[in-house]
CSV table of C-alpha atoms in Angstrom, one decimal:
chain,number,residue,atom,x,y,z
Z,1,UNK,CA,0.0,0.0,0.0
Z,2,UNK,CA,0.9,3.6,-0.5
Z,3,UNK,CA,0.0,5.5,2.6
Z,4,UNK,CA,0.3,9.2,3.6
Z,5,UNK,CA,0.7,9.9,7.3
Z,6,UNK,CA,-0.2,13.3,8.7
Z,7,UNK,CA,0.9,14.1,12.2
Z,8,UNK,CA,2.6,16.7,14.5
Z,9,UNK,CA,6.3,16.3,14.2
Z,10,UNK,CA,7.0,16.9,17.9
Z,11,UNK,CA,8.0,15.0,21.1
Z,12,UNK,CA,4.4,14.5,22.0
Z,13,UNK,CA,2.8,11.1,22.1
Z,14,UNK,CA,0.7,11.3,18.9
Z,15,UNK,CA,3.7,12.3,16.8
Z,16,UNK,CA,5.8,9.5,18.2
Z,17,UNK,CA,3.1,6.9,17.6
Z,18,UNK,CA,2.5,8.1,14.1
Z,19,UNK,CA,6.2,8.1,13.2
Z,20,UNK,CA,6.9,4.7,14.6
Z,21,UNK,CA,3.8,3.2,13.0
Z,22,UNK,CA,4.9,4.6,9.6
Z,23,UNK,CA,8.4,3.2,10.0
Z,24,UNK,CA,7.2,-0.3,10.9
Z,25,UNK,CA,4.7,-0.2,8.0
Z,26,UNK,CA,7.7,0.7,5.8
Z,27,UNK,CA,9.7,-2.2,7.2
Z,28,UNK,CA,6.8,-4.5,6.1
Z,29,UNK,CA,7.0,-3.2,2.5
Z,30,UNK,CA,4.5,-0.4,2.4
Z,31,UNK,CA,5.4,2.9,0.9
Z,32,UNK,CA,5.0,5.6,3.5
Z,33,UNK,CA,4.8,9.4,2.9
Z,34,UNK,CA,5.0,11.6,6.0
Z,35,UNK,CA,3.4,15.0,5.3
Z,36,UNK,CA,3.9,17.7,7.9
Z,37,UNK,CA,5.6,21.1,8.5
Z,38,UNK,CA,8.8,19.6,9.9
Z,39,UNK,CA,10.5,16.3,9.9
Z,40,UNK,CA,9.2,14.2,12.9
Z,41,UNK,CA,11.7,14.0,15.7
Z,42,UNK,CA,11.9,10.2,15.6
Z,43,UNK,CA,12.1,9.9,11.8
Z,44,UNK,CA,15.3,8.9,10.3
Z,45,UNK,CA,15.1,8.7,6.5
Z,46,UNK,CA,17.2,5.5,6.1
Z,47,UNK,CA,14.4,3.4,4.6
Z,48,UNK,CA,13.8,3.4,0.9
Z,49,UNK,CA,10.0,3.1,1.6
Z,50,UNK,CA,9.9,6.2,3.8
Z,51,UNK,CA,9.4,9.7,2.3
Z,52,UNK,CA,9.0,13.1,3.9
Z,53,UNK,CA,7.2,16.0,2.3
Z,54,UNK,CA,7.4,19.4,4.0
Z,55,UNK,CA,4.3,21.6,4.1
Z,56,UNK,CA,5.4,25.2,3.4
Z,57,UNK,CA,3.1,28.0,4.5
Z,58,UNK,CA,4.0,31.1,2.5
Z,59,UNK,CA,3.7,34.3,4.5
Z,60,UNK,CA,1.3,36.9,3.2
Z,61,UNK,CA,0.6,40.3,4.8
Z,62,UNK,CA,-3.2,39.8,4.6
Z,63,UNK,CA,-3.1,36.9,7.0
Z,64,UNK,CA,-2.5,37.6,10.7
Z,65,UNK,CA,-2.2,33.8,11.2
Z,66,UNK,CA,-0.9,31.8,8.2
Z,67,UNK,CA,-3.5,29.3,6.9
Z,68,UNK,CA,-1.7,25.9,7.7
Z,69,UNK,CA,-4.9,23.9,7.0
Z,70,UNK,CA,-5.1,25.3,3.5
Z,71,UNK,CA,-1.4,24.6,2.8
Z,72,UNK,CA,-1.7,21.1,4.2
Z,73,UNK,CA,-4.8,20.3,2.0
Z,74,UNK,CA,-3.1,21.5,-1.1
Z,75,UNK,CA,0.1,19.5,-0.3
Z,76,UNK,CA,-2.0,16.4,0.3
Z,77,UNK,CA,-3.7,16.8,-3.1
Z,78,UNK,CA,-0.4,17.3,-4.8
Z,79,UNK,CA,1.3,14.3,-3.1
Z,80,UNK,CA,-1.7,11.9,-3.7
Z,81,UNK,CA,-1.6,12.7,-7.4
Z,82,UNK,CA,2.2,12.7,-7.7
Z,83,UNK,CA,2.9,9.4,-5.8
Z,84,UNK,CA,-0.5,7.7,-6.4
Z,85,UNK,CA,-1.1,7.4,-2.6
Z,86,UNK,CA,-4.0,5.1,-1.8
Z,87,UNK,CA,-4.9,6.1,1.7
Z,88,UNK,CA,-4.6,9.0,4.2
Z,89,UNK,CA,-3.9,8.3,7.9
Z,90,UNK,CA,-4.3,11.5,9.9
Z,91,UNK,CA,-3.4,11.8,13.5
Z,92,UNK,CA,-5.4,14.3,15.5
Z,93,UNK,CA,-8.9,15.5,14.4
Z,94,UNK,CA,-7.8,19.1,14.1
Z,95,UNK,CA,-6.4,20.4,11.9
Z,96,UNK,CA,-5.4,17.2,10.2
Z,97,UNK,CA,-8.8,15.5,9.6
Z,98,UNK,CA,-10.3,18.8,8.6
Z,99,UNK,CA,-7.5,19.4,6.0
Z,100,UNK,CA,-7.7,15.8,4.9
Z,101,UNK,CA,-11.5,16.1,4.2
Z,102,UNK,CA,-10.9,19.2,2.1
Z,103,UNK,CA,-8.1,17.3,0.2
Z,104,UNK,CA,-10.5,14.4,-0.4
Z,105,UNK,CA,-13.1,16.7,-1.8
Z,106,UNK,CA,-10.7,18.4,-4.2
Z,107,UNK,CA,-9.4,15.0,-5.4
Z,108,UNK,CA,-13.0,13.8,-5.8
Z,109,UNK,CA,-13.6,16.6,-8.3
Z,110,UNK,CA,-10.8,15.1,-10.3
Z,111,UNK,CA,-12.2,11.6,-10.1
Z,112,UNK,CA,-9.8,10.4,-7.4
Z,113,UNK,CA,-11.4,8.6,-4.5
Z,114,UNK,CA,-9.1,8.1,-1.5
Z,115,UNK,CA,-10.1,6.9,2.0
Z,116,UNK,CA,-9.1,8.7,5.2
Z,117,UNK,CA,-8.4,7.1,8.6
Z,118,UNK,CA,-8.5,9.5,11.5
Z,119,UNK,CA,-6.8,8.5,14.8
Z,120,UNK,CA,-7.9,10.4,17.9
Z,121,UNK,CA,-5.2,10.8,20.5
Z,122,UNK,CA,-6.6,12.8,23.4
Z,123,UNK,CA,-6.2,16.6,23.6
Z,124,UNK,CA,-7.7,16.9,20.1
Z,125,UNK,CA,-10.9,15.7,21.8
Z,126,UNK,CA,-10.9,16.4,25.5
Z,127,UNK,CA,-9.0,19.8,25.5
Z,128,UNK,CA,-8.8,21.6,22.2
Z,129,UNK,CA,-11.6,19.9,20.3
Z,130,UNK,CA,-14.2,20.4,23.0
Z,131,UNK,CA,-13.7,24.2,22.8
Z,132,UNK,CA,-16.9,25.9,21.4
Z,133,UNK,CA,-14.8,27.5,18.7
Z,134,UNK,CA,-13.7,24.2,17.3
Z,135,UNK,CA,-16.4,21.7,18.3
Z,136,UNK,CA,-18.5,21.9,15.1
Z,137,UNK,CA,-15.3,21.5,12.9
Z,138,UNK,CA,-14.1,18.5,15.0
Z,139,UNK,CA,-17.5,16.8,14.9
Z,140,UNK,CA,-17.7,17.3,11.2
Z,141,UNK,CA,-14.2,16.0,10.6
Z,142,UNK,CA,-14.7,12.9,12.6
Z,143,UNK,CA,-18.0,12.1,11.0
Z,144,UNK,CA,-16.6,12.6,7.5
Z,145,UNK,CA,-13.7,10.3,8.1
Z,146,UNK,CA,-14.0,6.9,6.5
Z,147,UNK,CA,-12.5,5.1,9.5
Z,148,UNK,CA,-12.1,6.5,13.0
Z,149,UNK,CA,-9.9,5.0,15.7
Z,150,UNK,CA,-9.0,6.0,19.3
Z,151,UNK,CA,-6.1,4.9,21.4
Z,152,UNK,CA,-8.2,3.8,24.3
Z,153,UNK,CA,-11.7,2.8,25.3
Z,154,UNK,CA,-11.7,5.8,27.7
Z,155,UNK,CA,-11.0,8.2,24.9
Z,156,UNK,CA,-13.7,6.5,22.7
Z,157,UNK,CA,-16.2,7.0,25.6
Z,158,UNK,CA,-15.2,10.7,26.0
Z,159,UNK,CA,-15.5,11.3,22.3
Z,160,UNK,CA,-19.0,9.9,22.1
Z,161,UNK,CA,-20.0,11.8,25.3
Z,162,UNK,CA,-18.7,15.2,24.1
Z,163,UNK,CA,-19.6,15.1,20.4
Z,164,UNK,CA,-22.5,14.0,18.2
Z,165,UNK,CA,-20.6,11.2,16.5
Z,166,UNK,CA,-22.3,9.1,13.8
Z,167,UNK,CA,-19.2,7.0,13.0
Z,168,UNK,CA,-18.2,3.8,14.8
Z,169,UNK,CA,-15.0,4.4,16.7
Z,170,UNK,CA,-12.5,1.5,16.7
Z,171,UNK,CA,-10.2,1.2,19.7
Z,172,UNK,CA,-6.6,0.4,18.7
Z,173,UNK,CA,-4.2,1.0,21.6
Z,174,UNK,CA,-0.9,2.7,21.4
Z,175,UNK,CA,2.1,0.4,21.1
Z,176,UNK,CA,5.8,-0.1,21.9
Z,177,UNK,CA,8.6,-1.5,19.8
Z,178,UNK,CA,10.1,-4.0,22.3
Z,179,UNK,CA,12.8,-5.2,19.8
Z,180,UNK,CA,14.3,-1.7,19.8
Z,181,UNK,CA,14.6,-1.8,23.6
Z,182,UNK,CA,16.2,-5.3,23.7
Z,183,UNK,CA,18.6,-4.4,20.9
Z,184,UNK,CA,19.9,-1.3,22.7
Z,185,UNK,CA,22.8,-3.2,24.3
Z,186,UNK,CA,25.2,-0.3,24.1
Z,187,UNK,CA,24.4,2.2,26.9
Z,188,UNK,CA,27.0,4.9,26.9
Z,189,UNK,CA,25.5,6.5,30.0
Z,190,UNK,CA,26.4,4.7,33.3
Z,191,UNK,CA,24.1,4.4,36.3
Z,192,UNK,CA,26.7,6.0,38.5
Z,193,UNK,CA,26.3,9.2,36.7
Z,194,UNK,CA,22.7,9.5,37.9
Z,195,UNK,CA,22.8,7.9,41.4
Z,196,UNK,CA,24.8,6.0,44.0
Z,197,UNK,CA,24.5,2.2,44.1
Z,198,UNK,CA,22.3,2.3,47.1
Z,199,UNK,CA,19.9,4.9,45.7
Z,200,UNK,CA,16.7,4.0,43.9
Z,201,UNK,CA,16.1,5.9,40.6
Z,202,UNK,CA,12.6,7.4,40.2
Z,203,UNK,CA,11.7,8.9,36.8
Z,204,UNK,CA,9.1,11.2,35.3
Z,205,UNK,CA,8.8,12.0,31.5
Z,206,UNK,CA,6.3,14.5,30.1
Z,207,UNK,CA,5.8,17.8,28.4
Z,208,UNK,CA,5.4,19.5,31.8
Z,209,UNK,CA,2.0,20.8,31.3
Z,210,UNK,CA,-0.5,21.4,34.2
Z,211,UNK,CA,-2.4,18.3,33.3
Z,212,UNK,CA,0.7,16.2,34.2
Z,213,UNK,CA,0.5,17.5,37.8
Z,214,UNK,CA,4.2,18.1,38.1
Z,215,UNK,CA,4.1,19.4,41.7
Z,216,UNK,CA,2.6,16.0,42.7
Z,217,UNK,CA,5.6,14.3,41.1
Z,218,UNK,CA,7.9,16.3,43.3
Z,219,UNK,CA,5.8,15.8,46.4
Z,220,UNK,CA,5.6,12.0,45.9
Z,221,UNK,CA,9.4,11.9,45.5
Z,222,UNK,CA,9.9,14.1,48.5
Z,223,UNK,CA,8.0,11.5,50.6
Z,224,UNK,CA,9.9,8.6,49.0
Z,225,UNK,CA,13.4,10.1,49.7
Z,226,UNK,CA,12.4,10.6,53.4
Z,227,UNK,CA,12.2,6.8,53.8
Z,228,UNK,CA,14.8,5.4,51.4
Z,229,UNK,CA,17.9,6.8,49.5
Z,230,UNK,CA,16.6,7.9,46.0
Z,231,UNK,CA,17.1,10.3,43.1
Z,232,UNK,CA,14.5,11.8,40.8
Z,233,UNK,CA,15.0,12.1,37.0
Z,234,UNK,CA,12.8,14.7,35.4
Z,235,UNK,CA,12.8,14.4,31.6
Z,236,UNK,CA,11.1,16.9,29.3
Z,237,UNK,CA,10.3,20.6,29.1
Z,238,UNK,CA,7.3,22.8,29.4
Z,239,UNK,CA,5.5,25.6,31.3
Z,240,UNK,CA,5.6,23.8,34.7
Z,241,UNK,CA,9.3,23.1,34.7
Z,242,UNK,CA,10.5,26.3,36.3
Z,243,UNK,CA,7.9,25.9,39.1
Z,244,UNK,CA,9.1,22.4,39.7
Z,245,UNK,CA,12.7,23.5,40.1
Z,246,UNK,CA,11.5,26.1,42.6
Z,247,UNK,CA,9.5,23.6,44.5
Z,248,UNK,CA,12.6,21.3,44.8
Z,249,UNK,CA,14.5,24.2,46.2
Z,250,UNK,CA,11.8,25.0,48.7
Z,251,UNK,CA,11.7,21.3,49.9
Z,252,UNK,CA,15.5,21.2,50.1
Z,253,UNK,CA,15.8,18.3,47.6
Z,254,UNK,CA,17.4,20.1,44.6
Z,255,UNK,CA,20.5,18.0,45.0
Z,256,UNK,CA,18.4,14.8,44.6
Z,257,UNK,CA,16.6,15.9,41.4
Z,258,UNK,CA,18.1,16.0,37.9
Z,259,UNK,CA,16.2,18.0,35.2
Z,260,UNK,CA,17.3,16.8,31.8
Z,261,UNK,CA,15.0,18.8,29.5
Z,262,UNK,CA,13.9,17.2,26.2
Z,263,UNK,CA,16.1,14.2,25.5
Z,264,UNK,CA,16.5,11.7,22.7
Z,265,UNK,CA,18.1,9.3,25.2
Z,266,UNK,CA,15.0,8.2,26.9
Z,267,UNK,CA,16.0,4.5,26.7
Z,268,UNK,CA,19.3,5.2,28.5
Z,269,UNK,CA,17.5,6.9,31.4
Z,270,UNK,CA,14.7,4.3,31.7
Z,271,UNK,CA,17.2,1.4,31.5
Z,272,UNK,CA,18.5,2.4,35.0
Z,273,UNK,CA,15.2,3.5,36.4
Z,274,UNK,CA,13.5,1.6,39.2
Z,275,UNK,CA,10.1,3.4,39.2
Z,276,UNK,CA,8.1,5.7,36.9
Z,277,UNK,CA,5.7,8.4,38.2
Z,278,UNK,CA,2.7,9.6,36.2
Z,279,UNK,CA,0.1,11.2,38.5
Z,280,UNK,CA,-1.6,13.1,35.6
Z,281,UNK,CA,-5.0,14.7,35.9
Z,282,UNK,CA,-5.9,12.6,32.9
Z,283,UNK,CA,-4.3,10.6,30.1
Z,284,UNK,CA,-6.0,9.3,27.0
Z,285,UNK,CA,-3.7,6.3,27.1
Z,286,UNK,CA,-0.4,6.9,28.9
Z,287,UNK,CA,2.2,6.2,26.3
Z,288,UNK,CA,5.0,7.4,28.7
Z,289,UNK,CA,3.9,4.7,31.2
Z,290,UNK,CA,4.1,2.0,28.5
Z,291,UNK,CA,7.5,3.1,27.4
Z,292,UNK,CA,8.7,2.8,31.0
Z,293,UNK,CA,7.2,-0.7,31.4
Z,294,UNK,CA,8.9,-1.8,28.2
Z,295,UNK,CA,12.2,-1.1,30.0
Z,296,UNK,CA,10.9,-3.2,33.0
Z,297,UNK,CA,10.1,-0.1,35.0
Z,298,UNK,CA,6.9,-0.4,37.2
Z,299,UNK,CA,4.6,2.6,37.3
Z,300,UNK,CA,2.8,4.6,39.9
Z,301,UNK,CA,0.0,6.5,38.2
Z,302,UNK,CA,-3.4,8.1,38.7
Z,303,UNK,CA,-6.4,6.0,37.7
Z,304,UNK,CA,-7.8,8.6,35.3
Z,305,UNK,CA,-8.6,8.3,31.6
Z,306,UNK,CA,-7.0,5.4,29.9
Z,307,UNK,CA,-4.2,4.7,32.4
Z,308,UNK,CA,-6.0,1.7,33.9
Z,309,UNK,CA,-6.0,0.2,30.4
Z,310,UNK,CA,-2.1,0.1,30.3
Z,311,UNK,CA,-1.0,0.2,34.0
Z,312,UNK,CA,-2.5,-2.9,35.6
Z,313,UNK,CA,-3.1,-2.2,39.3
Z,314,UNK,CA,-1.0,-4.5,41.6
Z,315,UNK,CA,0.8,-6.1,38.6
Z,316,UNK,CA,2.7,-3.6,36.5
Z,317,UNK,CA,2.5,-1.0,39.3
Z,318,UNK,CA,-0.3,0.7,41.2
Z,319,UNK,CA,-3.2,3.2,40.5
Z,320,UNK,CA,-4.3,5.9,42.9
Z,321,UNK,CA,-6.9,8.6,42.8
Z,322,UNK,CA,-5.8,11.9,41.2
Z,323,UNK,CA,-4.1,14.1,43.7
Z,324,UNK,CA,-3.7,11.5,46.4
Z,325,UNK,CA,0.1,12.1,46.9
Z,326,UNK,CA,0.2,10.1,50.2
Z,327,UNK,CA,-1.3,7.0,48.6
Z,328,UNK,CA,1.1,7.2,45.6
Z,329,UNK,CA,4.1,7.6,47.8
Z,330,UNK,CA,3.1,4.7,50.0
Z,331,UNK,CA,2.6,2.5,47.0
Z,332,UNK,CA,5.9,3.6,45.6
Z,333,UNK,CA,7.6,2.6,48.8
Z,334,UNK,CA,5.8,-0.8,48.7
Z,335,UNK,CA,7.4,-1.5,45.3
Z,336,UNK,CA,10.9,-0.1,46.2
Z,337,UNK,CA,11.2,-1.5,49.7
Z,338,UNK,CA,13.3,-4.5,48.8
Z,339,UNK,CA,15.0,-6.0,45.7
Z,340,UNK,CA,12.7,-9.1,45.6
Z,341,UNK,CA,9.5,-7.0,45.4
Z,342,UNK,CA,11.1,-4.6,43.0
Z,343,UNK,CA,12.3,-7.3,40.7
Z,344,UNK,CA,8.8,-9.0,40.7
Z,345,UNK,CA,7.2,-5.7,39.6
Z,346,UNK,CA,9.9,-5.1,37.0
Z,347,UNK,CA,9.2,-8.5,35.4
Z,348,UNK,CA,5.5,-7.9,35.5
Z,349,UNK,CA,5.8,-4.5,33.9
Z,350,UNK,CA,7.7,-6.0,31.0
Z,351,UNK,CA,5.1,-8.8,30.7
Z,352,UNK,CA,2.2,-6.3,30.4
Z,353,UNK,CA,4.2,-4.2,27.9
Z,354,UNK,CA,4.6,-7.2,25.7
Z,355,UNK,CA,0.8,-7.2,25.1
Z,356,UNK,CA,1.3,-3.8,23.4
Z,357,UNK,CA,4.2,-4.8,21.2
Z,358,UNK,CA,3.9,-3.2,17.8
Z,359,UNK,CA,3.9,-6.7,16.2
Z,360,UNK,CA,0.5,-7.2,17.9
Z,361,UNK,CA,-1.0,-3.8,17.1
Z,362,UNK,CA,0.2,-3.1,13.5
Z,363,UNK,CA,-1.8,-5.9,11.9
Z,364,UNK,CA,-5.0,-4.2,13.3
Z,365,UNK,CA,-4.1,-1.0,11.4
Z,366,UNK,CA,-3.2,-3.0,8.2
Z,367,UNK,CA,-6.6,-4.7,8.2
Z,368,UNK,CA,-8.4,-1.4,8.6
Z,369,UNK,CA,-6.3,0.1,5.7
Z,370,UNK,CA,-7.1,-2.8,3.3
Z,371,UNK,CA,-10.8,-2.6,4.1
Z,372,UNK,CA,-11.0,1.1,3.7
Z,373,UNK,CA,-9.2,0.9,0.3
Z,374,UNK,CA,-11.4,-1.9,-0.9
Z,375,UNK,CA,-14.6,-0.1,0.3
Z,376,UNK,CA,-13.7,2.9,-1.9
Z,377,UNK,CA,-13.3,0.8,-5.1
């Protein structure tokens, strides 16, 4: 198949999922065309089946905000015609599904029928998409998609609750490439750089937005380090980072917390981690938790959104109510209290992650693609 993938090219979960999905599809012989305004951060153009097409938005004095949706629609039309693309897979309802629909209509005028699969990831529905300014366009875009998927049952339920959806939404969970983890045998970073041998390493990775409840991460760790020797690895960047650094100073634990900023060496950090914290207000899925589990790192998370669909309470880690810092800290200490308990949770975390191996998930997408293409014939 010849497939165009439209996504955000950032460190965020949807961009990572879209990129890794495309790369794996290319490895299976499909021709993949990434169409976005910048090369995705995890995309290395070393596969003859992978192509990247940049969307350029020319500046024009008339526009206060440059019309990206218009430029994207036009680029999709051009690429479909030039490369004979058979299917569009857009990640995020806005603006991608909206632009995709416009491209479909333009192509239809020229006698070209092309199906569009829209994958909902979370904030396009629960945060941005539910805003009154965007809600009609989001509803329209979803209903005009040929196939709609969501990354969790929780997100599917939220979408149906918030919008008047006429399409069936198919749940296909996010995934992890376990072979990539197991093949990373060369770790240039050594554990001693981050912590002493007797210290447990606790990690958090996110975009440091309010929804991630960054102060809770700090407070949970504060309680952990009061009981056992520990270090906290904070990976990522965003609006809450400076406040988190200030809170560490106020609590007197700045020497026990390392702020990495955005990093392309997530695997190296997780490979030495003992516990992952994700106390978010909500998560449509919890991809960061899954990535941690794939490195045999148990997870302490809130029980909000789709987190319970990936972090199995009492097996891969523990779930707590949003904001219950004391409970999260106590459950963290339960896991970290001795090596036997910790190793059991580590093994269980990897076992759960194996259920989400891309080899199990990718065939679900392939089946949808083939059906969508055949239905258009």
